[in-house]
Amino acid sequence: MRKAIYPGSFDPITNGHIDIIKRAVKLFDAVIIAIAQPRHKKPLFSLEERIYLARESLKNISNIEIMSFDGLLVEFCRKLNIDIVIRGIRAVSDLDYEFQIAWMNRKLYSNIETIFLMPSEEYFFLSSSLVKEVAMLKGNIDNLVPKVVKEALIKKLNLG
Ligand code: ADP
């Protein structure tokens, strides 16, 4: 059984993440959505909230499992005995950073392969941070996140 891990902070999950997950489940028997603490910033949503929003948003996709992890991704991969990491690549701006991470993960665990997937073009520039910013300014995010995420953002940002 071929399994892959799709790690990220998912703060919150967007249609861009979901697009990548739908592509990944076509390639693997199972995809673990691994939710971590963001590395450089305090998340808007708690870990439990991010897991809940991911679970609700991915209800219709089979062959996925949602987990959380702390610390090094490669250690989590080792623990689960999985050596394939999925990452999404948006515009070229992602490339440099994503290559650094993939390179370091390979240094730390030589068996790891990182697979980069490209989203549908409507999500080329979509990020969780941009969604949060637009939501805060009361912009329309209907086509950018699932309904449950939109509602959670409105509640969290006291926009109701
Ligand atoms: P991180 O905090 O590790 O950057 P994110 O939750 O922001 O994690 O994203 C997880 C992964 O999903 C990253 O590989 C990121 O590039 C990718 N990703 C996020 N949004 C999109 C999108 N709109 N299209 C394609 N990939 C995306």
GROMACS .gro file of N, CA and C and ligand atoms in nm:
model
  507
    1MET      N    1   0.085  -0.120   0.000
    1MET     CA    2   0.000   0.000   0.000
    1MET      C    3   0.089   0.125   0.000
    2ARG      N    4   0.069   0.212  -0.101
    2ARG     CA    5   0.153   0.331  -0.116
    2ARG      C    6   0.089   0.449  -0.042
    3LYS      N    7   0.162   0.501   0.058
    3LYS     CA    8   0.108   0.613   0.137
    3LYS      C    9   0.196   0.735   0.122
    4ALA      N   10   0.135   0.853   0.131
    4ALA     CA   11   0.211   0.977   0.126
    4ALA      C   12   0.163   1.070   0.236
    5ILE      N   13   0.251   1.163   0.273
    5ILE     CA   14   0.215   1.261   0.376
    5ILE      C   15   0.208   1.399   0.313
    6TYR      N   16   0.102   1.471   0.340
    6TYR     CA   17   0.090   1.610   0.293
    6TYR      C   18   0.093   1.699   0.417
    7PRO      N   19   0.210   1.756   0.448
    7PRO     CA   20   0.221   1.836   0.570
    7PRO      C   21   0.196   1.984   0.546
    8GLY      N   22   0.154   2.053   0.650
    8GLY     CA   23   0.135   2.197   0.640
    8GLY      C   24   0.073   2.249   0.768
    9SER      N   25   0.055   2.381   0.773
    9SER     CA   26  -0.009   2.433   0.894
    9SER      C   27  -0.161   2.446   0.875
   10PHE      N   28  -0.205   2.455   0.752
   10PHE     CA   29  -0.349   2.455   0.722
   10PHE      C   30  -0.425   2.551   0.815
   11ASP      N   31  -0.382   2.677   0.814
   11ASP     CA   32  -0.438   2.776   0.908
   11ASP      C   33  -0.512   2.889   0.836
   12PRO      N   34  -0.629   2.866   0.779
   12PRO     CA   35  -0.705   2.742   0.773
   12PRO      C   36  -0.685   2.673   0.636
   13ILE      N   37  -0.744   2.554   0.624
   13ILE     CA   38  -0.742   2.483   0.496
   13ILE      C   39  -0.815   2.568   0.391
   14THR      N   40  -0.760   2.571   0.269
   14THR     CA   41  -0.823   2.649   0.160
   14THR      C   42  -0.855   2.556   0.043
   15ASN      N   43  -0.922   2.611  -0.057
   15ASN     CA   44  -0.951   2.531  -0.177
   15ASN      C   45  -0.822   2.494  -0.250
   16GLY      N   46  -0.715   2.570  -0.228
   16GLY     CA   47  -0.585   2.535  -0.288
   16GLY      C   48  -0.532   2.406  -0.229
   17HIS      N   49  -0.535   2.395  -0.096
   17HIS     CA   50  -0.493   2.270  -0.030
   17HIS      C   51  -0.579   2.154  -0.080
   18ILE      N   52  -0.711   2.178  -0.087
   18ILE     CA   53  -0.803   2.070  -0.124
   18ILE      C   54  -0.775   2.023  -0.268
   19ASP      N   55  -0.743   2.118  -0.355
   19ASP     CA   56  -0.708   2.085  -0.493
   19ASP      C   57  -0.588   1.989  -0.496
   20ILE      N   58  -0.486   2.021  -0.415
   20ILE     CA   59  -0.365   1.936  -0.410
   20ILE      C   60  -0.401   1.798  -0.354
   21ILE      N   61  -0.485   1.795  -0.250
   21ILE     CA   62  -0.522   1.667  -0.188
   21ILE      C   63  -0.597   1.578  -0.289
   22LYS      N   64  -0.687   1.640  -0.367
   22LYS     CA   65  -0.761   1.562  -0.467
   22LYS      C   66  -0.667   1.503  -0.572
   23ARG      N   67  -0.561   1.576  -0.606
   23ARG     CA   68  -0.463   1.523  -0.702
   23ARG      C   69  -0.383   1.411  -0.637
   24ALA      N   70  -0.347   1.431  -0.509
   24ALA     CA   71  -0.262   1.333  -0.441
   24ALA      C   72  -0.333   1.198  -0.422
   25VAL      N   73  -0.463   1.201  -0.392
   25VAL     CA   74  -0.532   1.072  -0.370
   25VAL      C   75  -0.546   0.991  -0.499
   26LYS      N   76  -0.526   1.058  -0.613
   26LYS     CA   77  -0.528   0.981  -0.739
   26LYS      C   78  -0.397   0.905  -0.758
   27LEU      N   79  -0.293   0.953  -0.690
   27LEU     CA   80  -0.160   0.893  -0.708
   27LEU      C   81  -0.125   0.789  -0.602
   28PHE      N   82  -0.190   0.802  -0.484
   28PHE     CA   83  -0.153   0.715  -0.372
   28PHE      C   84  -0.276   0.643  -0.316
   29ASP      N   85  -0.250   0.530  -0.249
   29ASP     CA   86  -0.360   0.455  -0.189
   29ASP      C   87  -0.415   0.530  -0.068
   30ALA      N   88  -0.326   0.601   0.000
   30ALA     CA   89  -0.371   0.679   0.116
   30ALA      C   90  -0.285   0.803   0.130
   31VAL      N   91  -0.348   0.912   0.172
   31VAL     CA   92  -0.275   1.038   0.193
   31VAL      C   93  -0.303   1.084   0.336
   32ILE      N   94  -0.195   1.105   0.411
   32ILE     CA   95  -0.208   1.155   0.547
   32ILE      C   96  -0.194   1.308   0.543
   33ILE      N   97  -0.296   1.377   0.588
   33ILE     CA   98  -0.288   1.523   0.599
   33ILE      C   99  -0.229   1.549   0.737
   34ALA      N  100  -0.107   1.599   0.740
   34ALA     CA  101  -0.035   1.613   0.867
   34ALA      C  102  -0.030   1.760   0.907
   35ILE      N  103  -0.103   1.792   1.013
   35ILE     CA  104  -0.120   1.932   1.051
   35ILE      C  105  -0.021   1.969   1.163
   36ALA      N  106   0.058   2.073   1.135
   36ALA     CA  107   0.163   2.112   1.229
   36ALA      C  108   0.142   2.254   1.278
   37GLN      N  109   0.220   2.292   1.378
   37GLN     CA  110   0.223   2.432   1.420
   37GLN      C  111   0.295   2.510   1.311
   38PRO      N  112   0.248   2.630   1.276
   38PRO     CA  113   0.324   2.710   1.179
   38PRO      C  114   0.462   2.741   1.239
   39ARG      N  115   0.562   2.742   1.154
   39ARG     CA  116   0.699   2.758   1.205
   39ARG      C  117   0.730   2.899   1.256
   40HIS      N  118   0.683   3.000   1.182
   40HIS     CA  119   0.731   3.134   1.218
   40HIS      C  120   0.623   3.226   1.274
   41LYS      N  121   0.500   3.178   1.280
   41LYS     CA  122   0.396   3.270   1.326
   41LYS      C  123   0.295   3.199   1.415
   42LYS      N  124   0.224   3.279   1.493
   42LYS     CA  125   0.120   3.223   1.578
   42LYS      C  126   0.000   3.196   1.489
   43PRO      N  127  -0.059   3.075   1.497
   43PRO     CA  128  -0.174   3.048   1.410
   43PRO      C  129  -0.298   3.124   1.455
   44LEU      N  130  -0.387   3.150   1.360
   44LEU     CA  131  -0.515   3.212   1.395
   44LEU      C  132  -0.604   3.107   1.462
   45PHE      N  133  -0.604   2.986   1.405
   45PHE     CA  134  -0.688   2.879   1.458
   45PHE      C  135  -0.601   2.783   1.541
   46SER      N  136  -0.659   2.731   1.650
   46SER     CA  137  -0.587   2.633   1.732
   46SER      C  138  -0.571   2.504   1.652
   47LEU      N  139  -0.488   2.416   1.702
   47LEU     CA  140  -0.466   2.288   1.633
   47LEU      C  141  -0.599   2.213   1.620
   48GLU      N  142  -0.677   2.211   1.728
   48GLU     CA  143  -0.805   2.139   1.725
   48GLU      C  144  -0.898   2.200   1.620
   49GLU      N  145  -0.899   2.333   1.611
   49GLU     CA  146  -0.985   2.399   1.512
   49GLU      C  147  -0.938   2.367   1.370
   50ARG      N  148  -0.807   2.367   1.350
   50ARG     CA  149  -0.755   2.338   1.215
   50ARG      C  150  -0.785   2.195   1.173
   51ILE      N  151  -0.778   2.105   1.270
   51ILE     CA  152  -0.812   1.965   1.242
   51ILE      C  153  -0.960   1.954   1.209
   52TYR      N  154  -1.044   2.020   1.288
   52TYR     CA  155  -1.189   2.014   1.265
   52TYR      C  156  -1.223   2.070   1.126
   53LEU      N  157  -1.164   2.185   1.091
   53LEU     CA  158  -1.196   2.248   0.962
   53LEU      C  159  -1.149   2.159   0.847
   54ALA      N  160  -1.034   2.095   0.864
   54ALA     CA  161  -0.984   2.005   0.759
   54ALA      C  162  -1.078   1.885   0.747
   55ARG      N  163  -1.116   1.830   0.862
   55ARG     CA  164  -1.202   1.711   0.860
   55ARG      C  165  -1.335   1.741   0.791
   56GLU      N  166  -1.396   1.854   0.828
   56GLU     CA  167  -1.525   1.892   0.768
   56GLU      C  168  -1.510   1.918   0.619
   57SER      N  169  -1.401   1.982   0.580
   57SER     CA  170  -1.382   2.021   0.440
   57SER      C  171  -1.348   1.901   0.350
   58LEU      N  172  -1.297   1.795   0.413
   58LEU     CA  173  -1.250   1.681   0.332
   58LEU      C  174  -1.342   1.560   0.346
   59LYS      N  175  -1.462   1.585   0.402
   59LYS     CA  176  -1.557   1.476   0.430
   59LYS      C  177  -1.583   1.387   0.309
   60ASN      N  178  -1.585   1.449   0.189
   60ASN     CA  179  -1.622   1.371   0.070
   60ASN      C  180  -1.505   1.304   0.001
   61ILE      N  181  -1.388   1.315   0.056
   61ILE     CA  182  -1.272   1.253  -0.009
   61ILE      C  183  -1.231   1.129   0.071
   62SER      N  184  -1.225   1.016   0.000
   62SER     CA  185  -1.187   0.895   0.074
   62SER      C  186  -1.035   0.874   0.062
   63ASN      N  187  -0.988   0.778   0.138
   63ASN     CA  188  -0.844   0.745   0.140
   63ASN      C  189  -0.756   0.856   0.197
   64ILE      N  190  -0.813   0.934   0.286
   64ILE     CA  191  -0.728   1.031   0.356
   64ILE      C  192  -0.740   1.009   0.506
   65GLU      N  193  -0.637   1.056   0.576
   65GLU     CA  194  -0.640   1.049   0.721
   65GLU      C  195  -0.583   1.181   0.772
   66ILE      N  196  -0.645   1.238   0.873
   66ILE     CA  197  -0.596   1.366   0.924
   66ILE      C  198  -0.526   1.342   1.057
   67MET      N  199  -0.401   1.389   1.066
   67MET     CA  200  -0.324   1.369   1.189
   67MET      C  201  -0.254   1.500   1.224
   68SER      N  202  -0.204   1.510   1.344
   68SER     CA  203  -0.123   1.628   1.376
   68SER      C  204   0.015   1.579   1.414
   69PHE      N  205   0.113   1.667   1.400
   69PHE     CA  206   0.248   1.629   1.444
   69PHE      C  207   0.323   1.750   1.495
   70ASP      N  208   0.425   1.719   1.570
   70ASP     CA  209   0.508   1.821   1.634
   70ASP      C  210   0.652   1.789   1.598
   71GLY      N  211   0.733   1.888   1.582
   71GLY     CA  212   0.875   1.859   1.560
   71GLY      C  213   0.907   1.831   1.415
   72LEU      N  214   1.013   1.756   1.393
   72LEU     CA  215   1.061   1.735   1.256
   72LEU      C  216   0.969   1.645   1.174
   73LEU      N  217   0.940   1.691   1.054
   73LEU     CA  218   0.855   1.612   0.964
   73LEU      C  219   0.918   1.475   0.937
   74VAL      N  220   1.051   1.472   0.916
   74VAL     CA  221   1.114   1.344   0.882
   74VAL      C  222   1.100   1.241   0.994
   75GLU      N  223   1.098   1.290   1.118
   75GLU     CA  224   1.081   1.195   1.230
   75GLU      C  225   0.940   1.138   1.229
   76PHE      N  226   0.845   1.223   1.195
   76PHE     CA  227   0.705   1.179   1.185
   76PHE      C  228   0.693   1.076   1.071
   77CYS      N  229   0.760   1.103   0.960
   77CYS     CA  230   0.758   1.010   0.846
   77CYS      C  231   0.818   0.875   0.885
   78ARG      N  232   0.931   0.882   0.956
   78ARG     CA  233   0.998   0.759   1.000
   78ARG      C  234   0.905   0.677   1.089
   79LYS      N  235   0.839   0.748   1.181
   79LYS     CA  236   0.750   0.681   1.276
   79LYS      C  237   0.638   0.608   1.203
   80LEU      N  238   0.585   0.672   1.098
   80LEU     CA  239   0.473   0.611   1.023
   80LEU      C  240   0.521   0.520   0.912
   81ASN      N  241   0.654   0.518   0.894
   81ASN     CA  242   0.711   0.437   0.788
   81ASN      C  243   0.663   0.481   0.648
   82ILE      N  244   0.661   0.612   0.630
   82ILE     CA  245   0.620   0.669   0.501
   82ILE      C  246   0.736   0.753   0.450
   83ASP      N  247   0.769   0.738   0.322
   83ASP     CA  248   0.884   0.815   0.273
   83ASP      C  249   0.849   0.906   0.155
   84ILE      N  250   0.722   0.937   0.140
   84ILE     CA  251   0.683   1.030   0.034
   84ILE      C  252   0.610   1.150   0.092
   85VAL      N  253   0.663   1.268   0.060
   85VAL     CA  254   0.604   1.393   0.108
   85VAL      C  255   0.548   1.468  -0.012
   86ILE      N  256   0.423   1.512   0.002
   86ILE     CA  257   0.359   1.592  -0.104
   86ILE      C  258   0.369   1.738  -0.065
   87ARG      N  259   0.406   1.822  -0.158
   87ARG     CA  260   0.398   1.967  -0.135
   87ARG      C  261   0.332   2.029  -0.256
   88GLY      N  262   0.263   2.139  -0.233
   88GLY     CA  263   0.199   2.211  -0.344
   88GLY      C  264   0.289   2.325  -0.388
   89ILE      N  265   0.295   2.347  -0.515
   89ILE     CA  266   0.374   2.460  -0.567
   89ILE      C  267   0.279   2.557  -0.634
   90ARG      N  268   0.282   2.680  -0.587
   90ARG     CA  269   0.200   2.783  -0.653
   90ARG      C  270   0.287   2.852  -0.756
   91ALA      N  271   0.291   2.983  -0.750
   91ALA     CA  272   0.374   3.055  -0.848
   91ALA      C  273   0.522   3.028  -0.817
   92VAL      N  274   0.612   3.079  -0.901
   92VAL     CA  275   0.755   3.050  -0.882
   92VAL      C  276   0.806   3.088  -0.744
   93SER      N  277   0.737   3.181  -0.678
   93SER     CA  278   0.784   3.226  -0.547
   93SER      C  279   0.794   3.113  -0.445
   94ASP      N  280   0.716   3.007  -0.459
   94ASP     CA  281   0.721   2.894  -0.366
   94ASP      C  282   0.847   2.809  -0.386
   95LEU      N  283   0.899   2.813  -0.507
   95LEU     CA  284   0.998   2.714  -0.546
   95LEU      C  285   1.124   2.715  -0.460
   96ASP      N  286   1.180   2.832  -0.438
   96ASP     CA  287   1.305   2.843  -0.365
   96ASP      C  288   1.290   2.785  -0.224
   97TYR      N  289   1.187   2.828  -0.155
   97TYR     CA  290   1.163   2.782  -0.018
   97TYR      C  291   1.135   2.631  -0.015
   98GLU      N  292   1.050   2.586  -0.106
   98GLU     CA  293   1.013   2.444  -0.108
   98GLU      C  294   1.134   2.355  -0.139
   99PHE      N  295   1.223   2.404  -0.226
   99PHE     CA  296   1.345   2.329  -0.257
   99PHE      C  297   1.435   2.319  -0.134
  100GLN      N  298   1.442   2.428  -0.058
  100GLN     CA  299   1.525   2.426   0.064
  100GLN      C  300   1.474   2.320   0.161
  101ILE      N  301   1.342   2.318   0.179
  101ILE     CA  302   1.283   2.221   0.273
  101ILE      C  303   1.305   2.078   0.222
  102ALA      N  304   1.281   2.057   0.093
  102ALA     CA  305   1.295   1.922   0.037
  102ALA      C  306   1.440   1.877   0.048
  103TRP      N  307   1.533   1.968   0.022
  103TRP     CA  308   1.676   1.936   0.030
  103TRP      C  309   1.713   1.898   0.173
  104MET      N  310   1.666   1.978   0.269
  104MET     CA  311   1.698   1.951   0.409
  104MET      C  312   1.635   1.819   0.455
  105ASN      N  313   1.512   1.795   0.415
  105ASN     CA  314   1.448   1.669   0.455
  105ASN      C  315   1.526   1.549   0.400
  106ARG      N  316   1.579   1.564   0.281
  106ARG     CA  317   1.656   1.455   0.222
  106ARG      C  318   1.789   1.436   0.295
  107LYS      N  319   1.847   1.549   0.341
  107LYS     CA  320   1.972   1.541   0.419
  107LYS      C  321   1.946   1.466   0.549
  108LEU      N  322   1.829   1.493   0.609
  108LEU     CA  323   1.798   1.435   0.739
  108LEU      C  324   1.752   1.289   0.728
  109TYR      N  325   1.696   1.256   0.612
  109TYR     CA  326   1.641   1.120   0.595
  109TYR      C  327   1.649   1.089   0.445
  110SER      N  328   1.749   1.014   0.408
  110SER     CA  329   1.781   1.003   0.265
  110SER      C  330   1.672   0.930   0.184
  111ASN      N  331   1.588   0.854   0.253
  111ASN     CA  332   1.482   0.782   0.179
  111ASN      C  333   1.367   0.871   0.133
  112ILE      N  334   1.359   0.989   0.192
  112ILE     CA  335   1.244   1.077   0.164
  112ILE      C  336   1.245   1.128   0.021
  113GLU      N  337   1.131   1.117  -0.045
  113GLU     CA  338   1.114   1.183  -0.175
  113GLU      C  339   1.003   1.285  -0.161
  114THR      N  340   1.028   1.406  -0.212
  114THR     CA  341   0.924   1.508  -0.210
  114THR      C  342   0.863   1.517  -0.348
  115ILE      N  343   0.731   1.511  -0.353
  115ILE     CA  344   0.661   1.521  -0.481
  115ILE      C  345   0.588   1.654  -0.484
  116PHE      N  346   0.617   1.734  -0.585
  116PHE     CA  347   0.553   1.865  -0.597
  116PHE      C  348   0.436   1.856  -0.693
  117LEU      N  349   0.321   1.904  -0.647
  117LEU     CA  350   0.203   1.903  -0.733
  117LEU      C  351   0.160   2.046  -0.762
  118MET      N  352   0.109   2.068  -0.881
  118MET     CA  353   0.066   2.201  -0.922
  118MET      C  354  -0.086   2.210  -0.913
  119PRO      N  355  -0.138   2.314  -0.849
  119PRO     CA  356  -0.284   2.323  -0.838
  119PRO      C  357  -0.346   2.373  -0.968
  120SER      N  358  -0.477   2.370  -0.972
  120SER     CA  359  -0.550   2.432  -1.082
  120SER      C  360  -0.516   2.582  -1.081
  121GLU      N  361  -0.515   2.644  -1.200
  121GLU     CA  362  -0.464   2.782  -1.207
  121GLU      C  363  -0.546   2.882  -1.124
  122GLU      N  364  -0.673   2.848  -1.097
  122GLU     CA  365  -0.752   2.943  -1.017
  122GLU      C  366  -0.698   2.956  -0.873
  123TYR      N  367  -0.609   2.862  -0.833
  123TYR     CA  368  -0.554   2.867  -0.698
  123TYR      C  369  -0.405   2.902  -0.696
  124PHE      N  370  -0.352   2.946  -0.810
  124PHE     CA  371  -0.208   2.974  -0.821
  124PHE      C  372  -0.156   3.070  -0.714
  125PHE      N  373  -0.239   3.164  -0.673
  125PHE     CA  374  -0.190   3.265  -0.579
  125PHE      C  375  -0.263   3.260  -0.446
  126LEU      N  376  -0.337   3.152  -0.425
  126LEU     CA  377  -0.418   3.142  -0.304
  126LEU      C  378  -0.335   3.090  -0.186
  127SER      N  379  -0.338   3.164  -0.077
  127SER     CA  380  -0.270   3.116   0.045
  127SER      C  381  -0.360   3.141   0.165
  128SER      N  382  -0.337   3.068   0.273
  128SER     CA  383  -0.415   3.087   0.394
  128SER      C  384  -0.400   3.230   0.444
  129SER      N  385  -0.278   3.285   0.435
  129SER     CA  386  -0.257   3.421   0.486
  129SER      C  387  -0.337   3.524   0.408
  130LEU      N  388  -0.340   3.506   0.276
  130LEU     CA  389  -0.416   3.600   0.193
  130LEU      C  390  -0.565   3.592   0.224
  131VAL      N  391  -0.614   3.470   0.243
  131VAL     CA  392  -0.755   3.451   0.276
  131VAL      C  393  -0.789   3.520   0.408
  132LYS      N  394  -0.698   3.506   0.507
  132LYS     CA  395  -0.724   3.568   0.637
  132LYS      C  396  -0.727   3.720   0.625
  133GLU      N  397  -0.636   3.772   0.543
  133GLU     CA  398  -0.629   3.917   0.525
  133GLU      C  399  -0.756   3.970   0.458
  134VAL      N  400  -0.800   3.900   0.353
  134VAL     CA  401  -0.920   3.944   0.281
  134VAL      C  402  -1.043   3.931   0.371
  135ALA      N  403  -1.048   3.821   0.447
  135ALA     CA  404  -1.162   3.801   0.538
  135ALA      C  405  -1.168   3.913   0.641
  136MET      N  406  -1.051   3.949   0.693
  136MET     CA  407  -1.044   4.054   0.794
  136MET      C  408  -1.098   4.187   0.739
  137LEU      N  409  -1.076   4.207   0.609
  137LEU     CA  410  -1.121   4.332   0.546
  137LEU      C  411  -1.261   4.315   0.485
  138LYS      N  412  -1.327   4.205   0.521
  138LYS     CA  413  -1.464   4.176   0.479
  138LYS      C  414  -1.479   4.157   0.328
  139GLY      N  415  -1.374   4.109   0.264
  139GLY     CA  416  -1.381   4.078   0.122
  139GLY      C  417  -1.449   3.943   0.101
  140ASN      N  418  -1.490   3.918  -0.022
  140ASN     CA  419  -1.561   3.793  -0.054
  140ASN      C  420  -1.462   3.677  -0.073
  141ILE      N  421  -1.475   3.573   0.012
  141ILE     CA  422  -1.383   3.459   0.002
  141ILE      C  423  -1.457   3.331  -0.037
  142ASP      N  424  -1.579   3.348  -0.089
  142ASP     CA  425  -1.665   3.234  -0.123
  142ASP      C  426  -1.599   3.126  -0.207
  143ASN      N  427  -1.523   3.167  -0.308
  143ASN     CA  428  -1.465   3.065  -0.396
  143ASN      C  429  -1.325   3.021  -0.354
  144LEU      N  430  -1.284   3.069  -0.239
  144LEU     CA  431  -1.146   3.041  -0.197
  144LEU      C  432  -1.135   2.937  -0.085
  145VAL      N  433  -1.243   2.926  -0.007
  145VAL     CA  434  -1.243   2.829   0.104
  145VAL      C  435  -1.380   2.761   0.113
  146PRO      N  436  -1.386   2.641   0.174
  146PRO     CA  437  -1.516   2.578   0.195
  146PRO      C  438  -1.602   2.664   0.288
  147LYS      N  439  -1.734   2.641   0.280
  147LYS     CA  440  -1.828   2.720   0.360
  147LYS      C  441  -1.797   2.714   0.510
  148VAL      N  442  -1.763   2.596   0.558
  148VAL     CA  443  -1.737   2.580   0.701
  148VAL      C  444  -1.618   2.667   0.745
  149VAL      N  445  -1.521   2.683   0.655
  149VAL     CA  446  -1.403   2.765   0.686
  149VAL      C  447  -1.441   2.913   0.684
  150LYS      N  448  -1.522   2.951   0.585
  150LYS     CA  449  -1.566   3.089   0.577
  150LYS      C  450  -1.640   3.127   0.706
  151GLU      N  451  -1.730   3.039   0.750
  151GLU     CA  452  -1.807   3.068   0.870
  151GLU      C  453  -1.717   3.077   0.994
  152ALA      N  454  -1.617   2.989   0.999
  152ALA     CA  455  -1.524   2.990   1.113
  152ALA      C  456  -1.442   3.119   1.114
  153LEU      N  457  -1.405   3.166   0.995
  153LEU     CA  458  -1.326   3.290   0.986
  153LEU      C  459  -1.409   3.410   1.034
  154ILE      N  460  -1.535   3.413   0.991
  154ILE     CA  461  -1.623   3.524   1.030
  154ILE      C  462  -1.638   3.527   1.182
  155LYS      N  463  -1.655   3.407   1.240
  155LYS     CA  464  -1.673   3.398   1.384
  155LYS      C  465  -1.544   3.438   1.457
  156LYS      N  466  -1.433   3.381   1.410
  156LYS     CA  467  -1.304   3.406   1.476
  156LYS      C  468  -1.265   3.554   1.469
  157LEU      N  469  -1.296   3.616   1.354
  157LEU     CA  470  -1.255   3.756   1.337
  157LEU      C  471  -1.364   3.854   1.384
  158ASN      N  472  -1.466   3.797   1.446
  158ASN     CA  473  -1.576   3.881   1.499
  158ASN      C  474  -1.639   3.970   1.393
  159LEU      N  475  -1.665   3.911   1.277
  159LEU     CA  476  -1.719   3.991   1.168
  159LEU      C  477  -1.870   3.974   1.154
  160GLY      N  478  -1.926   3.883   1.237
  160GLY     CA  479  -2.068   3.851   1.226
  160GLY      C  480  -2.156   3.969   1.249
  161ADP     P1  481   0.329   2.569   0.548
  161ADP     O1  482   0.287   2.634   0.675
  161ADP     O2  483   0.415   2.448   0.564
  161ADP     O3  484   0.375   2.662   0.438
  161ADP     P2  485   0.066   2.557   0.432
  161ADP     O4  486  -0.045   2.504   0.513
  161ADP     O5  487   0.069   2.703   0.404
  161ADP     O6  488   0.197   2.503   0.497
  161ADP     O7  489   0.073   2.477   0.295
  161ADP     C1  490   0.100   2.341   0.289
  161ADP     C2  491   0.143   2.306   0.151
  161ADP     O8  492   0.038   2.336   0.060
  161ADP     C3  493   0.264   2.382   0.098
  161ADP     O9  494   0.338   2.296   0.014
  161ADP     C4  495   0.204   2.493   0.018
  161ADP    O10  496   0.293   2.536  -0.084
  161ADP     C5  497   0.084   2.421  -0.042
  161ADP     N1  498  -0.021   2.513  -0.081
  161ADP     C6  499  -0.087   2.604  -0.006
  161ADP     N2  500  -0.177   2.672  -0.080
  161ADP     C7  501  -0.167   2.622  -0.206
  161ADP     C8  502  -0.232   2.653  -0.331
  161ADP     N3  503  -0.319   2.750  -0.343
  161ADP     N4  504  -0.195   2.579  -0.437
  161ADP     C9  505  -0.102   2.483  -0.427
  161ADP     N5  506  -0.037   2.450  -0.315
  161ADP    C10  507  -0.069   2.519  -0.206
   0.00000   0.00000   0.00000
